[in-house]
Amino acid sequence: MPELPEVETTVRGLQKKVVGRTITRVWTDVPERIKNKQAGDSSDFAAFQRAIVGAKIKEISRRGKYLLFQLSRGLTLVVHQKMTGHFLVGRWRLVNRKWLPRPDCSLSNDPANRFLHLVFTLDNGQQLALSDARKFARIELYPAEKFADCPVLKSLGPEAWPDLNFNLFCHQLRRRKGKIKTVLLNQEVMAGLGNIYTDELLFAARIHPLTPVSSLSSGQMQLLFRAMKRILSSAVAHGGTSFSDYRKADGQRGTYSRHLKVYGRYNQPCFRCGSMIQRVRIGSRFACFCPDCQSAGNFPGKKR
Ligand SMILES: [Zn+2]
């Protein structure tokens, strides 16, 4: 699932390519995923089309893992890409309800880029398209003055990157009971982290994913905070992690996958100590960790 670095990369890619363009057409084969919150909770796609065709894309930004498109006419489109969704900019044509790349489309022929379920045609002849193999993405259109009140955005905690300071980080974490991995994943504590980066920053700080937040020393909090800043900055610089379907707006993979130390490395040797990376189930997901580097009693400065 795209996390903060992937969504940030998408925002930066789209800002260059589609801001200032006007939407001339919109097409979908998943009208049930598109909600027009101007008209209650309607998924009337014809009304969505009427509202959006002719609108100009004024600005694109991010809140946590959500993409926000500020449009003219006082509209805001809020998109959560969920598991496999990612926005692409290219040129396609519709043949028998399938979008095929035009000969002049510069996107690679990567299978992850072939599942177009929502396509905005722009006034320069290009398309802004959502490729989403599993069709879980959520698209909601709000009047601009109301979007901040939408329940999912309202409940989000402060952004994990780039501006969060150490005091607020501690304040947000210390208020929660529970295991550190679960707390870091909670979007109300901080917005933007998911399974990939929580695994990576717990490894960098040498903290076991099941450690209760209440037992973390202030030294460990410092290590965790610094690891978070460093890893998120680096991941953004590398265009995010294309572990599964996520691709950049130009269809290419993000290259942070090469820098992953534990995520997706179950049963492979730890780069630091050679022990086999293990995994532990937490709710519906798995956390990957090194049992030696991240042993439960591993405190900074403690001799092992
Ligand atoms: Zn290790």
PDB file of C-alpha atoms and ligand atoms in Angstrom:
ATOM      1  CA  MET A   1       0.000   0.000   0.000  1.00  0.00           C
ATOM      2  CA  PRO A   2       1.359   3.460  -0.811  1.00  0.00           C
ATOM      3  CA  GLU A   3       2.611   5.149   2.378  1.00  0.00           C
ATOM      4  CA  LEU A   4       3.805   8.702   2.965  1.00  0.00           C
ATOM      5  CA  PRO A   5       6.909   8.571   0.690  1.00  0.00           C
ATOM      6  CA  GLU A   6       4.948   6.982  -2.168  1.00  0.00           C
ATOM      7  CA  VAL A   7       2.051   9.449  -1.924  1.00  0.00           C
ATOM      8  CA  GLU A   8       4.503  12.363  -1.621  1.00  0.00           C
ATOM      9  CA  THR A   9       6.274  11.123  -4.783  1.00  0.00           C
ATOM     10  CA  THR A  10       2.928  10.915  -6.588  1.00  0.00           C
ATOM     11  CA  VAL A  11       2.066  14.468  -5.529  1.00  0.00           C
ATOM     12  CA  ARG A  12       5.394  15.781  -6.821  1.00  0.00           C
ATOM     13  CA  GLY A  13       5.059  13.872 -10.103  1.00  0.00           C
ATOM     14  CA  LEU A  14       1.497  15.055 -10.698  1.00  0.00           C
ATOM     15  CA  GLN A  15       2.249  18.674  -9.771  1.00  0.00           C
ATOM     16  CA  LYS A  16       4.667  18.863 -12.691  1.00  0.00           C
ATOM     17  CA  LYS A  17       2.354  17.168 -15.154  1.00  0.00           C
ATOM     18  CA  VAL A  18      -1.259  18.127 -14.517  1.00  0.00           C
ATOM     19  CA  VAL A  19      -1.556  21.302 -12.416  1.00  0.00           C
ATOM     20  CA  GLY A  20      -3.137  24.051 -14.534  1.00  0.00           C
ATOM     21  CA  ARG A  21      -4.885  21.577 -16.864  1.00  0.00           C
ATOM     22  CA  THR A  22      -8.643  21.419 -17.338  1.00  0.00           C
ATOM     23  CA  ILE A  23     -10.559  18.137 -17.200  1.00  0.00           C
ATOM     24  CA  THR A  24     -12.439  17.593 -20.462  1.00  0.00           C
ATOM     25  CA  ARG A  25     -13.773  14.085 -19.883  1.00  0.00           C
ATOM     26  CA  VAL A  26     -14.009  11.516 -17.120  1.00  0.00           C
ATOM     27  CA  TRP A  27     -14.536   7.781 -17.449  1.00  0.00           C
ATOM     28  CA  THR A  28     -14.801   4.906 -14.972  1.00  0.00           C
ATOM     29  CA  ASP A  29     -15.862   1.287 -14.768  1.00  0.00           C
ATOM     30  CA  VAL A  30     -16.092   1.408 -10.964  1.00  0.00           C
ATOM     31  CA  PRO A  31     -18.767   4.085 -10.380  1.00  0.00           C
ATOM     32  CA  GLU A  32     -19.536   2.540  -6.997  1.00  0.00           C
ATOM     33  CA  ARG A  33     -16.070   3.588  -5.709  1.00  0.00           C
ATOM     34  CA  ILE A  34     -16.710   7.253  -6.520  1.00  0.00           C
ATOM     35  CA  LYS A  35     -18.728   9.315  -4.076  1.00  0.00           C
ATOM     36  CA  ASN A  36     -20.093  12.765  -4.740  1.00  0.00           C
ATOM     37  CA  LYS A  37     -20.218  14.258  -1.254  1.00  0.00           C
ATOM     38  CA  GLN A  38     -21.733  17.449  -2.621  1.00  0.00           C
ATOM     39  CA  ALA A  39     -24.938  15.512  -2.994  1.00  0.00           C
ATOM     40  CA  GLY A  40     -25.030  13.534   0.234  1.00  0.00           C
ATOM     41  CA  ASP A  41     -23.238  10.235  -0.223  1.00  0.00           C
ATOM     42  CA  SER A  42     -24.361   9.750  -3.773  1.00  0.00           C
ATOM     43  CA  SER A  43     -22.461   7.493  -6.142  1.00  0.00           C
ATOM     44  CA  ASP A  44     -24.351   8.957  -9.122  1.00  0.00           C
ATOM     45  CA  PHE A  45     -21.508   9.022 -11.635  1.00  0.00           C
ATOM     46  CA  ALA A  46     -23.397  11.244 -14.077  1.00  0.00           C
ATOM     47  CA  ALA A  47     -23.619  13.945 -11.379  1.00  0.00           C
ATOM     48  CA  PHE A  48     -19.905  13.490 -10.620  1.00  0.00           C
ATOM     49  CA  GLN A  49     -19.153  13.947 -14.336  1.00  0.00           C
ATOM     50  CA  ARG A  50     -21.258  17.096 -14.562  1.00  0.00           C
ATOM     51  CA  ALA A  51     -19.482  18.569 -11.552  1.00  0.00           C
ATOM     52  CA  ILE A  52     -15.966  17.783 -12.674  1.00  0.00           C
ATOM     53  CA  VAL A  53     -15.869  18.147 -16.478  1.00  0.00           C
ATOM     54  CA  GLY A  54     -14.674  21.677 -17.217  1.00  0.00           C
ATOM     55  CA  ALA A  55     -12.985  22.088 -13.827  1.00  0.00           C
ATOM     56  CA  LYS A  56      -9.323  23.075 -13.678  1.00  0.00           C
ATOM     57  CA  ILE A  57      -6.751  21.279 -11.490  1.00  0.00           C
ATOM     58  CA  LYS A  58      -5.404  24.126  -9.355  1.00  0.00           C
ATOM     59  CA  GLU A  59      -3.264  22.327  -6.813  1.00  0.00           C
ATOM     60  CA  ILE A  60      -2.318  18.825  -5.662  1.00  0.00           C
ATOM     61  CA  SER A  61      -1.250  18.036  -2.121  1.00  0.00           C
ATOM     62  CA  ARG A  62      -1.123  15.258   0.438  1.00  0.00           C
ATOM     63  CA  ARG A  63      -2.539  14.648   3.891  1.00  0.00           C
ATOM     64  CA  GLY A  64      -1.192  11.405   5.394  1.00  0.00           C
ATOM     65  CA  LYS A  65      -1.744   8.791   2.714  1.00  0.00           C
ATOM     66  CA  TYR A  66      -4.549  10.816   1.037  1.00  0.00           C
ATOM     67  CA  LEU A  67      -4.149  12.748  -2.197  1.00  0.00           C
ATOM     68  CA  LEU A  68      -5.992  16.057  -2.390  1.00  0.00           C
ATOM     69  CA  PHE A  69      -6.828  17.639  -5.756  1.00  0.00           C
ATOM     70  CA  GLN A  70      -7.952  21.264  -5.416  1.00  0.00           C
ATOM     71  CA  LEU A  71     -10.157  22.039  -8.410  1.00  0.00           C
ATOM     72  CA  SER A  72     -11.759  25.221  -9.672  1.00  0.00           C
ATOM     73  CA  ARG A  73     -15.510  25.612  -8.971  1.00  0.00           C
ATOM     74  CA  GLY A  74     -14.704  25.241  -5.261  1.00  0.00           C
ATOM     75  CA  LEU A  75     -14.217  21.476  -5.417  1.00  0.00           C
ATOM     76  CA  THR A  76     -11.765  19.130  -3.728  1.00  0.00           C
ATOM     77  CA  LEU A  77     -11.198  15.545  -4.796  1.00  0.00           C
ATOM     78  CA  VAL A  78      -9.956  13.327  -1.955  1.00  0.00           C
ATOM     79  CA  VAL A  79      -8.366  10.019  -3.018  1.00  0.00           C
ATOM     80  CA  HIS A  80      -7.100   7.131  -0.941  1.00  0.00           C
ATOM     81  CA  GLN A  81      -5.240   4.803  -3.295  1.00  0.00           C
ATOM     82  CA  LYS A  82      -5.537   1.843  -0.862  1.00  0.00           C
ATOM     83  CA  MET A  83      -3.715  -1.414  -1.686  1.00  0.00           C
ATOM     84  CA  THR A  84      -2.836  -1.215  -5.361  1.00  0.00           C
ATOM     85  CA  GLY A  85      -4.006   2.182  -6.661  1.00  0.00           C
ATOM     86  CA  HIS A  86      -1.566   4.638  -8.250  1.00  0.00           C
ATOM     87  CA  PHE A  87      -1.988   7.630 -10.533  1.00  0.00           C
ATOM     88  CA  LEU A  88      -0.293   7.736 -13.915  1.00  0.00           C
ATOM     89  CA  VAL A  89      -0.061  10.412 -16.579  1.00  0.00           C
ATOM     90  CA  GLY A  90       0.075   9.248 -20.178  1.00  0.00           C
ATOM     91  CA  ARG A  91      -1.871   8.760 -23.400  1.00  0.00           C
ATOM     92  CA  TRP A  92      -4.299   5.919 -23.870  1.00  0.00           C
ATOM     93  CA  ARG A  93      -7.283   5.098 -26.100  1.00  0.00           C
ATOM     94  CA  LEU A  94     -10.414   3.213 -25.142  1.00  0.00           C
ATOM     95  CA  VAL A  95     -10.932  -0.009 -27.123  1.00  0.00           C
ATOM     96  CA  ASN A  96     -13.771  -2.340 -26.089  1.00  0.00           C
ATOM     97  CA  ARG A  97     -13.872  -0.906 -22.543  1.00  0.00           C
ATOM     98  CA  LYS A  98     -10.114  -1.323 -22.127  1.00  0.00           C
ATOM     99  CA  TRP A  99      -7.611   1.521 -22.171  1.00  0.00           C
ATOM    100  CA  LEU A 100      -4.618   0.731 -24.357  1.00  0.00           C
ATOM    101  CA  PRO A 101      -1.472   2.894 -24.419  1.00  0.00           C
ATOM    102  CA  ARG A 102      -1.168   5.009 -27.573  1.00  0.00           C
ATOM    103  CA  PRO A 103       2.030   4.583 -29.593  1.00  0.00           C
ATOM    104  CA  ASP A 104       3.270   7.915 -28.220  1.00  0.00           C
ATOM    105  CA  CYS A 105       2.578   6.936 -24.587  1.00  0.00           C
ATOM    106  CA  SER A 106       5.900   6.988 -22.781  1.00  0.00           C
ATOM    107  CA  LEU A 107       4.808   4.696 -19.919  1.00  0.00           C
ATOM    108  CA  SER A 108       6.584   1.383 -19.654  1.00  0.00           C
ATOM    109  CA  ASN A 109       4.604  -1.758 -20.374  1.00  0.00           C
ATOM    110  CA  ASP A 110       4.698  -2.716 -16.696  1.00  0.00           C
ATOM    111  CA  PRO A 111       1.731  -4.990 -15.811  1.00  0.00           C
ATOM    112  CA  ALA A 112       0.992  -2.877 -12.684  1.00  0.00           C
ATOM    113  CA  ASN A 113       0.107   0.039 -15.005  1.00  0.00           C
ATOM    114  CA  ARG A 114      -2.577  -1.797 -17.001  1.00  0.00           C
ATOM    115  CA  PHE A 115      -5.560  -1.674 -14.637  1.00  0.00           C
ATOM    116  CA  LEU A 116      -7.086   1.699 -15.474  1.00  0.00           C
ATOM    117  CA  HIS A 117     -10.414   2.159 -13.672  1.00  0.00           C
ATOM    118  CA  LEU A 118     -10.701   5.944 -13.541  1.00  0.00           C
ATOM    119  CA  VAL A 119      -9.463   8.161 -16.378  1.00  0.00           C
ATOM    120  CA  PHE A 120      -9.531  11.962 -16.588  1.00  0.00           C
ATOM    121  CA  THR A 121      -8.818  13.317 -20.064  1.00  0.00           C
ATOM    122  CA  LEU A 122      -7.111  16.714 -19.940  1.00  0.00           C
ATOM    123  CA  ASP A 123      -7.174  19.705 -22.288  1.00  0.00           C
ATOM    124  CA  ASN A 124      -3.697  18.904 -23.623  1.00  0.00           C
ATOM    125  CA  GLY A 125      -4.814  15.460 -24.841  1.00  0.00           C
ATOM    126  CA  GLN A 126      -3.058  13.626 -21.994  1.00  0.00           C
ATOM    127  CA  GLN A 127      -4.822  11.503 -19.421  1.00  0.00           C
ATOM    128  CA  LEU A 128      -4.557  11.312 -15.678  1.00  0.00           C
ATOM    129  CA  ALA A 129      -5.450   7.727 -14.822  1.00  0.00           C
ATOM    130  CA  LEU A 130      -5.817   5.604 -11.725  1.00  0.00           C
ATOM    131  CA  SER A 131      -4.424   2.100 -12.210  1.00  0.00           C
ATOM    132  CA  ASP A 132      -5.826  -0.106  -9.464  1.00  0.00           C
ATOM    133  CA  ALA A 133      -5.636  -3.885  -9.875  1.00  0.00           C
ATOM    134  CA  ARG A 134      -7.747  -4.637  -6.794  1.00  0.00           C
ATOM    135  CA  LYS A 135     -10.207  -1.754  -7.194  1.00  0.00           C
ATOM    136  CA  PHE A 136     -10.126  -0.720  -3.517  1.00  0.00           C
ATOM    137  CA  ALA A 137      -9.239   2.953  -4.068  1.00  0.00           C
ATOM    138  CA  ARG A 138     -11.718   5.490  -2.680  1.00  0.00           C
ATOM    139  CA  ILE A 139     -12.525   8.686  -4.545  1.00  0.00           C
ATOM    140  CA  GLU A 140     -14.645  11.393  -2.905  1.00  0.00           C
ATOM    141  CA  LEU A 141     -15.620  14.799  -4.250  1.00  0.00           C
ATOM    142  CA  TYR A 142     -16.242  17.567  -1.664  1.00  0.00           C
ATOM    143  CA  PRO A 143     -17.059  21.242  -1.729  1.00  0.00           C
ATOM    144  CA  ALA A 144     -13.614  22.762  -0.954  1.00  0.00           C
ATOM    145  CA  GLU A 145     -14.802  24.394   2.273  1.00  0.00           C
ATOM    146  CA  LYS A 146     -16.074  21.085   3.621  1.00  0.00           C
ATOM    147  CA  PHE A 147     -13.354  18.587   2.747  1.00  0.00           C
ATOM    148  CA  ALA A 148     -11.353  19.207   5.911  1.00  0.00           C
ATOM    149  CA  ASP A 149     -14.386  18.054   7.889  1.00  0.00           C
ATOM    150  CA  CYS A 150     -14.584  14.692   6.204  1.00  0.00           C
ATOM    151  CA  PRO A 151     -14.275  12.085   8.962  1.00  0.00           C
ATOM    152  CA  VAL A 152     -11.158  10.322   7.650  1.00  0.00           C
ATOM    153  CA  LEU A 153      -9.118  13.519   7.341  1.00  0.00           C
ATOM    154  CA  LYS A 154     -10.396  14.992  10.563  1.00  0.00           C
ATOM    155  CA  SER A 155      -9.196  12.051  12.638  1.00  0.00           C
ATOM    156  CA  LEU A 156      -5.621  12.126  11.271  1.00  0.00           C
ATOM    157  CA  GLY A 157      -2.792  12.968  13.637  1.00  0.00           C
ATOM    158  CA  PRO A 158       0.096  15.305  12.719  1.00  0.00           C
ATOM    159  CA  GLU A 159       2.131  14.535   9.594  1.00  0.00           C
ATOM    160  CA  ALA A 160       5.013  12.153  10.356  1.00  0.00           C
ATOM    161  CA  TRP A 161       7.192  14.082   7.871  1.00  0.00           C
ATOM    162  CA  PRO A 162       8.696  16.600   7.241  1.00  0.00           C
ATOM    163  CA  ASP A 163       7.820  19.033  10.044  1.00  0.00           C
ATOM    164  CA  LEU A 164       7.003  16.913  13.094  1.00  0.00           C
ATOM    165  CA  ASN A 165       9.158  17.849  16.087  1.00  0.00           C
ATOM    166  CA  PHE A 166      10.439  15.545  18.811  1.00  0.00           C
ATOM    167  CA  ASN A 167       8.186  16.931  21.555  1.00  0.00           C
ATOM    168  CA  LEU A 168       5.013  16.371  19.594  1.00  0.00           C
ATOM    169  CA  PHE A 169       6.268  12.937  18.492  1.00  0.00           C
ATOM    170  CA  CYS A 170       6.735  11.924  22.162  1.00  0.00           C
ATOM    171  CA  HIS A 171       3.427  13.489  23.174  1.00  0.00           C
ATOM    172  CA  GLN A 172       1.525  11.589  20.482  1.00  0.00           C
ATOM    173  CA  LEU A 173       3.177   8.231  21.233  1.00  0.00           C
ATOM    174  CA  ARG A 174       3.214   8.430  25.020  1.00  0.00           C
ATOM    175  CA  ARG A 175      -0.546   8.998  25.174  1.00  0.00           C
ATOM    176  CA  ARG A 176      -1.147   5.554  23.712  1.00  0.00           C
ATOM    177  CA  LYS A 177      -1.057   2.204  25.374  1.00  0.00           C
ATOM    178  CA  GLY A 178      -0.069  -0.734  23.247  1.00  0.00           C
ATOM    179  CA  LYS A 179       2.753  -2.145  21.226  1.00  0.00           C
ATOM    180  CA  ILE A 180       5.029   0.248  19.384  1.00  0.00           C
ATOM    181  CA  LYS A 181       4.357  -1.217  15.922  1.00  0.00           C
ATOM    182  CA  THR A 182       0.586  -0.884  16.386  1.00  0.00           C
ATOM    183  CA  VAL A 183       0.878   2.659  17.740  1.00  0.00           C
ATOM    184  CA  LEU A 184       3.094   3.779  14.840  1.00  0.00           C
ATOM    185  CA  LEU A 185       0.574   2.367  12.369  1.00  0.00           C
ATOM    186  CA  ASN A 186      -2.303   4.269  13.989  1.00  0.00           C
ATOM    187  CA  GLN A 187      -3.028   7.234  11.696  1.00  0.00           C
ATOM    188  CA  GLU A 188      -4.552   9.157  14.601  1.00  0.00           C
ATOM    189  CA  VAL A 189      -1.160   9.130  16.362  1.00  0.00           C
ATOM    190  CA  MET A 190       0.746  10.252  13.259  1.00  0.00           C
ATOM    191  CA  ALA A 191      -0.319  10.318   9.636  1.00  0.00           C
ATOM    192  CA  GLY A 192       1.583   8.595   6.861  1.00  0.00           C
ATOM    193  CA  LEU A 193       3.310   5.458   8.190  1.00  0.00           C
ATOM    194  CA  GLY A 194       2.346   1.954   7.081  1.00  0.00           C
ATOM    195  CA  ASN A 195       3.765  -1.536   7.300  1.00  0.00           C
ATOM    196  CA  ILE A 196       6.921  -0.931   5.243  1.00  0.00           C
ATOM    197  CA  TYR A 197       8.303   2.108   7.031  1.00  0.00           C
ATOM    198  CA  THR A 198       7.288   1.080  10.565  1.00  0.00           C
ATOM    199  CA  ASP A 199       9.276  -2.163  10.078  1.00  0.00           C
ATOM    200  CA  GLU A 200      12.237  -0.222   8.739  1.00  0.00           C
ATOM    201  CA  LEU A 201      12.374   2.432  11.407  1.00  0.00           C
ATOM    202  CA  LEU A 202      11.974  -0.070  14.258  1.00  0.00           C
ATOM    203  CA  PHE A 203      14.939  -1.988  12.821  1.00  0.00           C
ATOM    204  CA  ALA A 204      17.000   1.198  12.503  1.00  0.00           C
ATOM    205  CA  ALA A 205      16.224   2.078  16.150  1.00  0.00           C
ATOM    206  CA  ARG A 206      16.762  -1.570  17.255  1.00  0.00           C
ATOM    207  CA  ILE A 207      13.367  -1.805  18.892  1.00  0.00           C
ATOM    208  CA  HIS A 208      11.329  -5.017  18.905  1.00  0.00           C
ATOM    209  CA  PRO A 209       7.919  -4.409  17.247  1.00  0.00           C
ATOM    210  CA  LEU A 210       6.002  -5.809  20.237  1.00  0.00           C
ATOM    211  CA  THR A 211       7.661  -3.513  22.805  1.00  0.00           C
ATOM    212  CA  PRO A 212       5.025  -1.642  24.847  1.00  0.00           C
ATOM    213  CA  VAL A 213       5.283   2.096  24.185  1.00  0.00           C
ATOM    214  CA  SER A 214       5.247   2.682  27.939  1.00  0.00           C
ATOM    215  CA  SER A 215       8.525   0.804  28.356  1.00  0.00           C
ATOM    216  CA  LEU A 216      10.513   2.786  25.757  1.00  0.00           C
ATOM    217  CA  SER A 217      13.344   4.839  27.239  1.00  0.00           C
ATOM    218  CA  SER A 218      13.824   8.444  26.170  1.00  0.00           C
ATOM    219  CA  GLY A 219      16.993   7.291  24.381  1.00  0.00           C
ATOM    220  CA  GLN A 220      14.929   4.833  22.359  1.00  0.00           C
ATOM    221  CA  MET A 221      12.371   7.535  21.552  1.00  0.00           C
ATOM    222  CA  GLN A 222      15.220   9.713  20.245  1.00  0.00           C
ATOM    223  CA  LEU A 223      16.577   6.876  18.111  1.00  0.00           C
ATOM    224  CA  LEU A 224      13.126   6.144  16.730  1.00  0.00           C
ATOM    225  CA  PHE A 225      12.412   9.777  15.920  1.00  0.00           C
ATOM    226  CA  ARG A 226      15.749  10.279  14.165  1.00  0.00           C
ATOM    227  CA  ALA A 227      15.330   7.008  12.247  1.00  0.00           C
ATOM    228  CA  MET A 228      11.868   8.097  11.124  1.00  0.00           C
ATOM    229  CA  LYS A 229      13.100  11.445   9.782  1.00  0.00           C
ATOM    230  CA  ARG A 230      16.089   9.893   8.060  1.00  0.00           C
ATOM    231  CA  ILE A 231      14.235   6.956   6.506  1.00  0.00           C
ATOM    232  CA  LEU A 232      11.246   8.965   5.269  1.00  0.00           C
ATOM    233  CA  SER A 233      13.535  11.622   3.731  1.00  0.00           C
ATOM    234  CA  SER A 234      15.583   8.962   2.008  1.00  0.00           C
ATOM    235  CA  ALA A 235      12.493   7.096   0.784  1.00  0.00           C
ATOM    236  CA  VAL A 236      11.035  10.306  -0.694  1.00  0.00           C
ATOM    237  CA  ALA A 237      14.387  11.031  -2.375  1.00  0.00           C
ATOM    238  CA  HIS A 238      14.272   7.559  -3.952  1.00  0.00           C
ATOM    239  CA  GLY A 239      10.700   7.915  -5.196  1.00  0.00           C
ATOM    240  CA  GLY A 240       9.287   5.480  -2.616  1.00  0.00           C
ATOM    241  CA  THR A 241       9.185   1.690  -2.502  1.00  0.00           C
ATOM    242  CA  SER A 242       7.686  -0.306  -5.378  1.00  0.00           C
ATOM    243  CA  PHE A 243       7.348  -3.534  -3.438  1.00  0.00           C
ATOM    244  CA  SER A 244       4.039  -4.404  -5.065  1.00  0.00           C
ATOM    245  CA  ASP A 245       1.897  -2.317  -7.420  1.00  0.00           C
ATOM    246  CA  TYR A 246       2.918   1.226  -6.568  1.00  0.00           C
ATOM    247  CA  ARG A 247       4.529   3.144  -9.464  1.00  0.00           C
ATOM    248  CA  LYS A 248       5.468   6.800  -9.919  1.00  0.00           C
ATOM    249  CA  ALA A 249       3.321   9.080 -12.105  1.00  0.00           C
ATOM    250  CA  ASP A 250       5.615   8.276 -15.052  1.00  0.00           C
ATOM    251  CA  GLY A 251       4.970   4.545 -14.545  1.00  0.00           C
ATOM    252  CA  GLN A 252       8.473   3.812 -13.238  1.00  0.00           C
ATOM    253  CA  ARG A 253       9.305   2.035  -9.985  1.00  0.00           C
ATOM    254  CA  GLY A 254      10.439   3.866  -6.874  1.00  0.00           C
ATOM    255  CA  THR A 255      13.896   2.619  -5.947  1.00  0.00           C
ATOM    256  CA  TYR A 256      13.808   2.622  -2.142  1.00  0.00           C
ATOM    257  CA  SER A 257      13.064  -1.150  -2.318  1.00  0.00           C
ATOM    258  CA  ARG A 258      16.831  -1.635  -2.655  1.00  0.00           C
ATOM    259  CA  HIS A 259      17.389  -0.006   0.708  1.00  0.00           C
ATOM    260  CA  LEU A 260      14.904  -2.065   2.731  1.00  0.00           C
ATOM    261  CA  LYS A 261      16.568  -3.835   5.637  1.00  0.00           C
ATOM    262  CA  VAL A 262      13.741  -5.986   7.051  1.00  0.00           C
ATOM    263  CA  TYR A 263      10.410  -5.397   5.286  1.00  0.00           C
ATOM    264  CA  GLY A 264       9.708  -8.276   2.893  1.00  0.00           C
ATOM    265  CA  ARG A 265      12.917 -10.062   3.966  1.00  0.00           C
ATOM    266  CA  TYR A 266      11.391 -12.847   6.103  1.00  0.00           C
ATOM    267  CA  ASN A 267      13.810 -15.777   6.453  1.00  0.00           C
ATOM    268  CA  GLN A 268      16.680 -13.874   4.842  1.00  0.00           C
ATOM    269  CA  PRO A 269      19.853 -12.992   6.760  1.00  0.00           C
ATOM    270  CA  CYS A 270      20.010  -9.666   8.602  1.00  0.00           C
ATOM    271  CA  PHE A 271      22.406  -7.262   6.856  1.00  0.00           C
ATOM    272  CA  ARG A 272      23.744  -6.192  10.227  1.00  0.00           C
ATOM    273  CA  CYS A 273      24.262  -9.444  12.177  1.00  0.00           C
ATOM    274  CA  GLY A 274      23.437 -12.357   9.859  1.00  0.00           C
ATOM    275  CA  SER A 275      20.552 -13.759  11.955  1.00  0.00           C
ATOM    276  CA  MET A 276      17.461 -14.789   9.999  1.00  0.00           C
ATOM    277  CA  ILE A 277      14.790 -12.073   9.773  1.00  0.00           C
ATOM    278  CA  GLN A 278      11.645 -13.252  11.530  1.00  0.00           C
ATOM    279  CA  ARG A 279       8.065 -12.132  11.450  1.00  0.00           C
ATOM    280  CA  VAL A 280       5.358 -11.834  14.022  1.00  0.00           C
ATOM    281  CA  ARG A 281       1.644 -11.425  13.459  1.00  0.00           C
ATOM    282  CA  ILE A 282       0.092  -8.194  14.720  1.00  0.00           C
ATOM    283  CA  GLY A 283      -3.629  -8.066  14.030  1.00  0.00           C
ATOM    284  CA  SER A 284      -4.090  -8.645  10.319  1.00  0.00           C
ATOM    285  CA  ARG A 285      -0.477  -7.987   9.355  1.00  0.00           C
ATOM    286  CA  PHE A 286       3.038  -9.193   9.928  1.00  0.00           C
ATOM    287  CA  ALA A 287       5.967  -7.240  11.306  1.00  0.00           C
ATOM    288  CA  CYS A 288       9.406  -8.290  10.060  1.00  0.00           C
ATOM    289  CA  PHE A 289      12.302  -7.852  12.473  1.00  0.00           C
ATOM    290  CA  CYS A 290      15.738  -9.175  13.400  1.00  0.00           C
ATOM    291  CA  PRO A 291      15.510 -11.238  16.619  1.00  0.00           C
ATOM    292  CA  ASP A 292      19.059 -10.253  17.615  1.00  0.00           C
ATOM    293  CA  CYS A 293      19.294  -6.590  16.587  1.00  0.00           C
ATOM    294  CA  GLN A 294      15.780  -5.983  17.917  1.00  0.00           C
ATOM    295  CA  SER A 295      15.706  -8.247  20.964  1.00  0.00           C
ATOM    296  CA  ALA A 296      13.124  -7.267  23.571  1.00  0.00           C
ATOM    297  CA  GLY A 297      15.763  -6.214  26.110  1.00  0.00           C
ATOM    298  CA  ASN A 298      17.927  -4.280  23.681  1.00  0.00           C
ATOM    299  CA  PHE A 299      18.408  -0.807  25.089  1.00  0.00           C
ATOM    300  CA  PRO A 300      20.819   1.794  23.732  1.00  0.00           C
ATOM    301  CA  GLY A 301      24.158   1.569  25.464  1.00  0.00           C
ATOM    302  CA  LYS A 302      23.406  -1.855  26.922  1.00  0.00           C
ATOM    303  CA  LYS A 303      26.202  -4.343  26.324  1.00  0.00           C
ATOM    304  CA  ARG A 304      25.044  -7.554  24.642  1.00  0.00           C
TER     305      ARG A 304
HETATM  306 ZN    ZN B   1      20.354  -8.382  13.009  1.00  0.00          ZN
END
